[in-house]
Amino acid sequence: MIYLFPGLLFFAIATLYTAVGFGGGSSYIAILALSDLPYQKIPIIALACNISAVTINIFFRQTGQLIDWPKALTLAALAIPFGFIGGLTPLREAVFYLLLGLLLFASSWTLILPSSLRIQYIQIPRWLVYAVSPLLGLTAGLVGIGGGIFLAPVLYHSDYQNKQTVPATLSIYILGNSLFGLVGQISKAGGHPAVDYGTGLLLVAVLLGALTGNQISIQWLQPGRLRRMTGIVILLASIRILFKSAGI
């Protein structure tokens, strides 16, 4: 695999996603799933990149006192055991790509739909936030993402916490799921992580992107347009992955 172009893509993804509290795992894994890498290695690389990105997020948001630690750690603690179980769970290649394709397809629409078409007035009760956290952790562990892209709409439509602290909570949630999901994935692979020169370059690209994303102003990036463009890329990748799962 030629890593220069993917490295540039990973840098751009990390810059965009970390600016709003995500790690970019869904986009990393979408790109990797279209490569010729063995499918068992894809979650390991994506999770390692996720960990790098959200660690930078947490550092910057702690510096800015934008973290509600008790609430963030509660959700992470509920999800982590299930993220580990998901990472340990073996999946056949076709099942992996099918589940990944469906999840990416769903997540793409959370980015593509304009705010006017999203549910504006739904109020998710706090007990449901607690209940959905482990389920998202399990799902994230199975395919190798952090789960933040699914938790975000839940938090933004609940009274669980101040909306200004949601990005930091997402980063902590993603970090916990990614760490323990990675341990599960490596254990499933026989204790041999998929680390090589190319993976190292991708990690460096993500770190640089995360540093950039946490220091720039998101205002001039026209986040709505970029969000939709990212969603379209993930949508197209998800369709290709679904075809791949069907052997087409």
Short mmCIF file of N, CA and C in Angstrom, two decimals, residues 21 31-32 41 52 65 68 81 94 105 111 159-160 164 166 192 204-205 214:
data_model
loop_
_atom_site.label_atom_id
_atom_site.label_comp_id
_atom_site.label_asym_id
_atom_site.label_seq_id
_atom_site.Cartn_x
_atom_site.Cartn_y
_atom_site.Cartn_z
N GLY A 21 -14.24 17.61 18.31
CA GLY A 21 -14.26 16.64 19.40
C GLY A 21 -14.22 15.19 19.02
N ILE A 31 -11.40 4.42 4.72
CA ILE A 31 -10.28 4.44 3.76
C ILE A 31 -9.53 3.12 3.78
N LEU A 32 -9.23 2.63 4.99
CA LEU A 32 -8.46 1.38 5.11
C LEU A 32 -9.23 0.20 4.53
N LYS A 41 -6.34 -6.42 10.23
CA LYS A 41 -5.45 -5.32 10.62
C LYS A 41 -6.14 -3.96 10.60
N SER A 52 -4.55 8.39 19.13
CA SER A 52 -3.64 9.52 18.95
C SER A 52 -4.42 10.83 18.86
N GLN A 65 -10.30 24.01 30.30
CA GLN A 65 -11.30 23.70 31.33
C GLN A 65 -12.68 23.43 30.72
N ASP A 68 -16.18 17.97 31.63
CA ASP A 68 -16.98 17.56 32.79
C ASP A 68 -16.56 16.13 33.11
N PRO A 81 -16.02 -1.95 29.08
CA PRO A 81 -16.03 -3.42 29.09
C PRO A 81 -16.62 -4.02 27.82
N ALA A 94 -16.74 -11.52 5.70
CA ALA A 94 -17.96 -10.99 5.09
C ALA A 94 -18.83 -10.28 6.12
N PHE A 105 -22.70 3.56 6.69
CA PHE A 105 -23.85 4.09 5.95
C PHE A 105 -24.72 4.94 6.88
N LEU A 111 -23.99 13.11 9.16
CA LEU A 111 -23.16 14.22 8.68
C LEU A 111 -23.77 14.92 7.48
N ASP A 159 -30.42 16.20 28.18
CA ASP A 159 -29.99 17.20 29.16
C ASP A 159 -28.89 16.63 30.05
N TYR A 160 -28.15 15.67 29.52
CA TYR A 160 -27.14 14.98 30.32
C TYR A 160 -26.06 15.94 30.82
N GLN A 164 -21.49 22.70 25.86
CA GLN A 164 -20.12 23.13 25.60
C GLN A 164 -19.10 22.06 25.99
N VAL A 166 -19.72 18.75 25.63
CA VAL A 166 -19.96 17.52 24.88
C VAL A 166 -18.75 17.08 24.06
N HIS A 192 -0.15 -9.77 18.10
CA HIS A 192 0.78 -9.16 17.15
C HIS A 192 0.11 -7.94 16.51
N VAL A 204 1.71 9.53 12.59
CA VAL A 204 2.31 10.87 12.59
C VAL A 204 1.38 11.86 11.90
N ALA A 205 0.80 11.45 10.77
CA ALA A 205 -0.13 12.32 10.04
C ALA A 205 -1.33 12.69 10.91
N ASN A 214 -6.96 21.31 16.66
CA ASN A 214 -7.23 21.89 17.98
C ASN A 214 -6.73 23.32 18.12
#
